[in-house]
PDB file of C-alpha atoms in Angstrom:
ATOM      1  CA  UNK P  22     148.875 171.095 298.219  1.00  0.00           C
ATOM      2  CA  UNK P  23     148.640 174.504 296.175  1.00  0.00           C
ATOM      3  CA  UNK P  24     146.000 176.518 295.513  1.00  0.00           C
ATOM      4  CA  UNK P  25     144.253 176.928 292.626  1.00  0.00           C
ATOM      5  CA  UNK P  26     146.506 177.579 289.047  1.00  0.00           C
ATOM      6  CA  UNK P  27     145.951 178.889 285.967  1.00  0.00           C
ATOM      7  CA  UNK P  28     148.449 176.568 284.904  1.00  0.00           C
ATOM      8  CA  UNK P  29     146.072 173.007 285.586  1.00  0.00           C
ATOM      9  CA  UNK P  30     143.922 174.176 282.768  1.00  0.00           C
ATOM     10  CA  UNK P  31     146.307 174.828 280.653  1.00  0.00           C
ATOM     11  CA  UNK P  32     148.428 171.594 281.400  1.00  0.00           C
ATOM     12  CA  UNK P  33     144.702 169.531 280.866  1.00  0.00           C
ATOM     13  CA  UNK P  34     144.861 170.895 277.672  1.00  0.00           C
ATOM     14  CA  UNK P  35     147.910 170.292 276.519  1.00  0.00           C
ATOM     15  CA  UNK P  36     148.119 166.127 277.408  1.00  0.00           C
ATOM     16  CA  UNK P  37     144.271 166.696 276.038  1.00  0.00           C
ATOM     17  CA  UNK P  38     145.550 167.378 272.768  1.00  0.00           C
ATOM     18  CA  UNK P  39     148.648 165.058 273.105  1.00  0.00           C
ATOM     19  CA  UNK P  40     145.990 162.557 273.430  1.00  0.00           C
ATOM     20  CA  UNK P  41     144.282 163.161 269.956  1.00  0.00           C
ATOM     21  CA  UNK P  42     146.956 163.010 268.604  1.00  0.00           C
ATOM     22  CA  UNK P  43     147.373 159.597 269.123  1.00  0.00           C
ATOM     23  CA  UNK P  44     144.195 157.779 269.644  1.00  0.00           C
ATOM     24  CA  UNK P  45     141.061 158.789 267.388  1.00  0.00           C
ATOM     25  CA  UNK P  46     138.459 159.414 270.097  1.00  0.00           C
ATOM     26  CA  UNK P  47     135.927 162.197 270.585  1.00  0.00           C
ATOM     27  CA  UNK P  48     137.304 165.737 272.533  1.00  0.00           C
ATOM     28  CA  UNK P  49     133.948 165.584 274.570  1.00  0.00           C
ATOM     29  CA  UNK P  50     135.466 161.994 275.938  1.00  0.00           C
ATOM     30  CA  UNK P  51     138.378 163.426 277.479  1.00  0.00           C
ATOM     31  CA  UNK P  52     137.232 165.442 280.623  1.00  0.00           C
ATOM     32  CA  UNK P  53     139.562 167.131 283.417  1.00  0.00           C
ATOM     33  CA  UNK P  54     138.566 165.750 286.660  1.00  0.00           C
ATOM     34  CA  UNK P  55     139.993 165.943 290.275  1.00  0.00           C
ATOM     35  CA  UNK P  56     141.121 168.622 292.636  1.00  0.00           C
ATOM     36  CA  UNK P  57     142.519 170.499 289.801  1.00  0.00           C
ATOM     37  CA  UNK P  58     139.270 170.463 287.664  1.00  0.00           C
ATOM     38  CA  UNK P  59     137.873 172.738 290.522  1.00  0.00           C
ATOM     39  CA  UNK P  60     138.337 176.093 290.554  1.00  0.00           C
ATOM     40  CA  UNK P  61     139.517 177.452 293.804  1.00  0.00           C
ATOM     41  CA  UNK P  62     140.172 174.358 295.434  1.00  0.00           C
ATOM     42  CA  UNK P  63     143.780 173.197 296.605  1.00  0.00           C
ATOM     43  CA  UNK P  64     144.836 170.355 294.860  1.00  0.00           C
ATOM     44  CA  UNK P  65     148.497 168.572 294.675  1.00  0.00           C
ATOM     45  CA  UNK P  66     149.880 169.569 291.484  1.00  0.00           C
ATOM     46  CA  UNK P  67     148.904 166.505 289.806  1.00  0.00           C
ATOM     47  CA  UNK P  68     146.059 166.562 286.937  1.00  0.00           C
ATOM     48  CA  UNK P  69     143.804 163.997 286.523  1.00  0.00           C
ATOM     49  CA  UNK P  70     142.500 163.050 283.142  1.00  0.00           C
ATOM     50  CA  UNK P  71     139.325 161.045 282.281  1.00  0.00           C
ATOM     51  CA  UNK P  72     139.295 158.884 279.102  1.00  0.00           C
ATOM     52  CA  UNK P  73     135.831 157.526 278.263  1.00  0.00           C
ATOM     53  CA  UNK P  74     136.033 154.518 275.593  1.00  0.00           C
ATOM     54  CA  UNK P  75     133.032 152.546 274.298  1.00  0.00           C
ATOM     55  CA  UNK P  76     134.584 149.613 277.064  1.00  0.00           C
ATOM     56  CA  UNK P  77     137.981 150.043 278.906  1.00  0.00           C
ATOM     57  CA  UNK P  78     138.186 146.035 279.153  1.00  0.00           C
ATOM     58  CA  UNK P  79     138.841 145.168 275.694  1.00  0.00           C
ATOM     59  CA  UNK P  80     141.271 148.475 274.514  1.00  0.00           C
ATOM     60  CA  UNK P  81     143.754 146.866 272.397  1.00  0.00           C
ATOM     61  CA  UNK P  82     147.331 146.807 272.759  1.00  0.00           C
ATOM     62  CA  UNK P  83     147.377 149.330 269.989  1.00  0.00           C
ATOM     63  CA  UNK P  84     145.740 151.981 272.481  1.00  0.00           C
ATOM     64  CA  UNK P  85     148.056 151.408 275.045  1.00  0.00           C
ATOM     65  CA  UNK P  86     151.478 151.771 272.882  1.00  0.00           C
ATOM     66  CA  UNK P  87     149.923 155.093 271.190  1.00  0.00           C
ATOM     67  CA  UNK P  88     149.415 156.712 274.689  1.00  0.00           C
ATOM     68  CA  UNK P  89     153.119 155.356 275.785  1.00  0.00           C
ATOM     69  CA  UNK P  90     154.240 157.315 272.623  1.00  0.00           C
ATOM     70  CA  UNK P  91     153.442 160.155 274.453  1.00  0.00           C
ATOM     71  CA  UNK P  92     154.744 159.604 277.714  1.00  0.00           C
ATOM     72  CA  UNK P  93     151.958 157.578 279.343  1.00  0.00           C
ATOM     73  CA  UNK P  94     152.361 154.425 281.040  1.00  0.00           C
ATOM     74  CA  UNK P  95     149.973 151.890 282.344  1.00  0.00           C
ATOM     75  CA  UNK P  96     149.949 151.116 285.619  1.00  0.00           C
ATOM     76  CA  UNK P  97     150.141 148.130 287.984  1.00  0.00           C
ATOM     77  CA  UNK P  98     147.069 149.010 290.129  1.00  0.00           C
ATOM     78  CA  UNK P  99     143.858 147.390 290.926  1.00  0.00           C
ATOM     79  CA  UNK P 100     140.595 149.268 290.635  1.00  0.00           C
ATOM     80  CA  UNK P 101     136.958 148.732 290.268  1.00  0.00           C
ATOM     81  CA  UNK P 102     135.662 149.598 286.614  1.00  0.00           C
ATOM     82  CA  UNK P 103     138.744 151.860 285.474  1.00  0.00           C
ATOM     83  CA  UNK P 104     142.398 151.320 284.105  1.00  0.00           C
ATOM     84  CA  UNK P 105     144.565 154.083 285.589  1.00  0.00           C
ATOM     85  CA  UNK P 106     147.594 155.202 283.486  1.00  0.00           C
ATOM     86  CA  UNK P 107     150.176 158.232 284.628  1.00  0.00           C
ATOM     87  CA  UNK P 108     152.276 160.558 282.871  1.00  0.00           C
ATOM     88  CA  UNK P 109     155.523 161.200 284.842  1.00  0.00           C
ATOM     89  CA  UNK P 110     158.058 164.329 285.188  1.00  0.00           C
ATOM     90  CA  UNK P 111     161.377 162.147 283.674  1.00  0.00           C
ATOM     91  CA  UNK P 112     162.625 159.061 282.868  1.00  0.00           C
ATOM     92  CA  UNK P 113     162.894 157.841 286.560  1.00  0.00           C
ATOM     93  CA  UNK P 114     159.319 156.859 286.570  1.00  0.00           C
ATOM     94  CA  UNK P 115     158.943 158.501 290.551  1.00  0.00           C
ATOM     95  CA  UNK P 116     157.053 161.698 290.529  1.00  0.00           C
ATOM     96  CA  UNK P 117     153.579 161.618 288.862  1.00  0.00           C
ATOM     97  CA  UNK P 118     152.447 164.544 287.154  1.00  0.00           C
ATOM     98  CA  UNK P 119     148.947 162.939 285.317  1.00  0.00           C
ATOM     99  CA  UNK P 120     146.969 160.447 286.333  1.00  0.00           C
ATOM    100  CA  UNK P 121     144.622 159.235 283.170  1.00  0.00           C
ATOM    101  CA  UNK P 122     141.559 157.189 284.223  1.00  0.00           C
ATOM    102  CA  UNK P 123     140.180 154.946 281.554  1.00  0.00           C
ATOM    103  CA  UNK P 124     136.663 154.041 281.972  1.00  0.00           C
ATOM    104  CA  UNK P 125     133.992 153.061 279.542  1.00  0.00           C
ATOM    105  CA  UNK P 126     131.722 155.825 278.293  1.00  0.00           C
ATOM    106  CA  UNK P 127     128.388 156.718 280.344  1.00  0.00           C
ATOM    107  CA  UNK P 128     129.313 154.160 282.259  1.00  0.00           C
ATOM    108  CA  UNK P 129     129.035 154.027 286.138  1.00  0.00           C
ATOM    109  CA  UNK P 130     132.405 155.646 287.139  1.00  0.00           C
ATOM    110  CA  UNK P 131     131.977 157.719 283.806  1.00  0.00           C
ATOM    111  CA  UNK P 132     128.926 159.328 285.278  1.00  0.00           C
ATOM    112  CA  UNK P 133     130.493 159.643 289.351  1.00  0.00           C
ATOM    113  CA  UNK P 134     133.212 161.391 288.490  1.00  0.00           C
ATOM    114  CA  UNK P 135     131.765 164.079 286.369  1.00  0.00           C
ATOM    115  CA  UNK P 136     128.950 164.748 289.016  1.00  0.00           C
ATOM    116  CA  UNK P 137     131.214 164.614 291.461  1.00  0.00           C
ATOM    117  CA  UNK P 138     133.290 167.608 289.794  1.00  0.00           C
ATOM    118  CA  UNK P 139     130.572 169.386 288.499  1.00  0.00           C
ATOM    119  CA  UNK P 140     128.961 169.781 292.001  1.00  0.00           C
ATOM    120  CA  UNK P 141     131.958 170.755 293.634  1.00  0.00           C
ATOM    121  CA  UNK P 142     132.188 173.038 290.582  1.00  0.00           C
ATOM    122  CA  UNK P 143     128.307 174.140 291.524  1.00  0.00           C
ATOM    123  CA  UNK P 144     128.442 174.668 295.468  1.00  0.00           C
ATOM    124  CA  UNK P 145     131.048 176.393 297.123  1.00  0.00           C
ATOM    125  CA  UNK P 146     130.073 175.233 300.545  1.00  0.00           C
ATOM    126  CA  UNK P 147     130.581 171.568 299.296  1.00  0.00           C
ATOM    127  CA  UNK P 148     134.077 172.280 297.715  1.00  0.00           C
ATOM    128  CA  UNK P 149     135.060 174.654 301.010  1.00  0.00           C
ATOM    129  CA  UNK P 150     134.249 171.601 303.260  1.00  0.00           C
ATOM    130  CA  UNK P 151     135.939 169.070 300.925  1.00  0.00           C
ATOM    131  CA  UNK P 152     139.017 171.528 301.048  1.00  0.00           C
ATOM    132  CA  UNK P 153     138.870 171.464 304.445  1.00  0.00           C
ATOM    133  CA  UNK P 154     138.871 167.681 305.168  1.00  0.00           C
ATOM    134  CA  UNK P 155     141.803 167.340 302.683  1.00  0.00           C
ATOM    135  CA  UNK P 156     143.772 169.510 304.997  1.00  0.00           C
ATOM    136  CA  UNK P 157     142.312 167.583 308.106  1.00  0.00           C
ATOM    137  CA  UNK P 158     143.593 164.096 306.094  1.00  0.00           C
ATOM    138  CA  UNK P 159     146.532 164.891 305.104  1.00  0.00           C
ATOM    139  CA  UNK P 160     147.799 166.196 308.739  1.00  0.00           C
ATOM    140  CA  UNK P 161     146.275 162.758 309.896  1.00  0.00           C
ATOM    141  CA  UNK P 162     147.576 160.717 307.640  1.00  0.00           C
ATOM    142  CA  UNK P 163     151.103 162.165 306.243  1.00  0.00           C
ATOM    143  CA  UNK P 164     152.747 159.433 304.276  1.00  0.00           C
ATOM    144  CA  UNK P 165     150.059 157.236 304.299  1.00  0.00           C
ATOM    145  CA  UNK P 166     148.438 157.913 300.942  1.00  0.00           C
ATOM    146  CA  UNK P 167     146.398 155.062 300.658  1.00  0.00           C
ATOM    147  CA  UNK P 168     144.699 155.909 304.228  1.00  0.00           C
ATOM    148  CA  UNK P 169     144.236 159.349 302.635  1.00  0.00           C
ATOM    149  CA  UNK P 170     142.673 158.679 299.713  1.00  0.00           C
ATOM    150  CA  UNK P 171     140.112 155.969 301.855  1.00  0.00           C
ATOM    151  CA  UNK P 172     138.804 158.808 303.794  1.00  0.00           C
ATOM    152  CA  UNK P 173     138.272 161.061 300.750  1.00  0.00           C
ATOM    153  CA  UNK P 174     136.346 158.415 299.222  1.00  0.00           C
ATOM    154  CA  UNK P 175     133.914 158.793 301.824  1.00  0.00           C
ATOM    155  CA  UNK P 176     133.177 162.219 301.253  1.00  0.00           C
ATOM    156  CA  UNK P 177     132.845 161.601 297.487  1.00  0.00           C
ATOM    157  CA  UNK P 178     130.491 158.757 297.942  1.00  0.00           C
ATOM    158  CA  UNK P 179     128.347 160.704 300.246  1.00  0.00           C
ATOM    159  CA  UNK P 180     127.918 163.563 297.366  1.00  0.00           C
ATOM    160  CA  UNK P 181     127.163 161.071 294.635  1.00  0.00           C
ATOM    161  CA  UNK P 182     124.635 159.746 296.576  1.00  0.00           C
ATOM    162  CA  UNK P 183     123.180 162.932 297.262  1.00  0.00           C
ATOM    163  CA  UNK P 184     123.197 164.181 293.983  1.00  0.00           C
TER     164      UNK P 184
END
């Protein structure tokens, strides 16, 4: 993990703009979200992207194909109300650089992500103790990234409740 960079924003808005470029969708419906989005907060130098549509589930193939143009690819993996898509370093496919979450607009995960940022964004003693159970998870569970990313989920959940 690295500390905060200059360089996230600036990387947000670049595949930001990459992205209207392509698709015709609203600037306010691409958001920067994760680690990344927070200022001050070490993050693994990946930036996370979320794409609200009016509904995820019936994007045509069209959508798809106009974000490969660019360099991002649909993924193979399973999750509850999103499609997640990632922008890699080469033509390898191995090292991530974006992850793009495609959700539908004002929707449920819509909503939990942004409060989730924008409260980490808010209290520093939130995104100080989130910092510090990265650390704590990733010592515990080096290599094991879906164990990781369990236990963060945790914390998340117990700040959108909250909220």
């Amino acid at each position: 993990m690295a500390l905060d960079k200059e360089t996230w924003i600036d990387e947000f808005n670049k595949v930001k703009k990459d992205i209207l470029n392509v698709i015709e969708v609203n600037p306010e419906n691409i958001q920067h979200i994760g680690s990344t989005s927070i200022p001050g907060l070490s993050a693994k130098p990946i930036i996370d992207v979320l794409l609200g549509v009016d509904n995820y589930e019936t994007m045509p193939e069209t959508f798809f194909n106009a974000l490969k143009s660019i360099g991002i690819y649909r993924l193979k993996v399973e999750r509850d109300d999103e499609i997640v898509l990632a922008k890699f370093e080469d033509h390898t496919f191995e090292k991530h650089t974006h992850f793009v979450h495609l959700v539908s607009l004002g929707g449920q995960k819509w909503t939990d992500l942004l409060k989730f940022r924008d409260y980490l964004r808010a209290h520093e003693h939130a995104k100080d103790e989130y910092m510090t159970l990265k650390y704590k998870l990733l010592e515990q569970f080096a290599g094991n990234r879906s164990q990781y990313t369990k236990q963060k989920e945790t914390f998340i959940k117990s700040i959108i409740n909250a909220v």
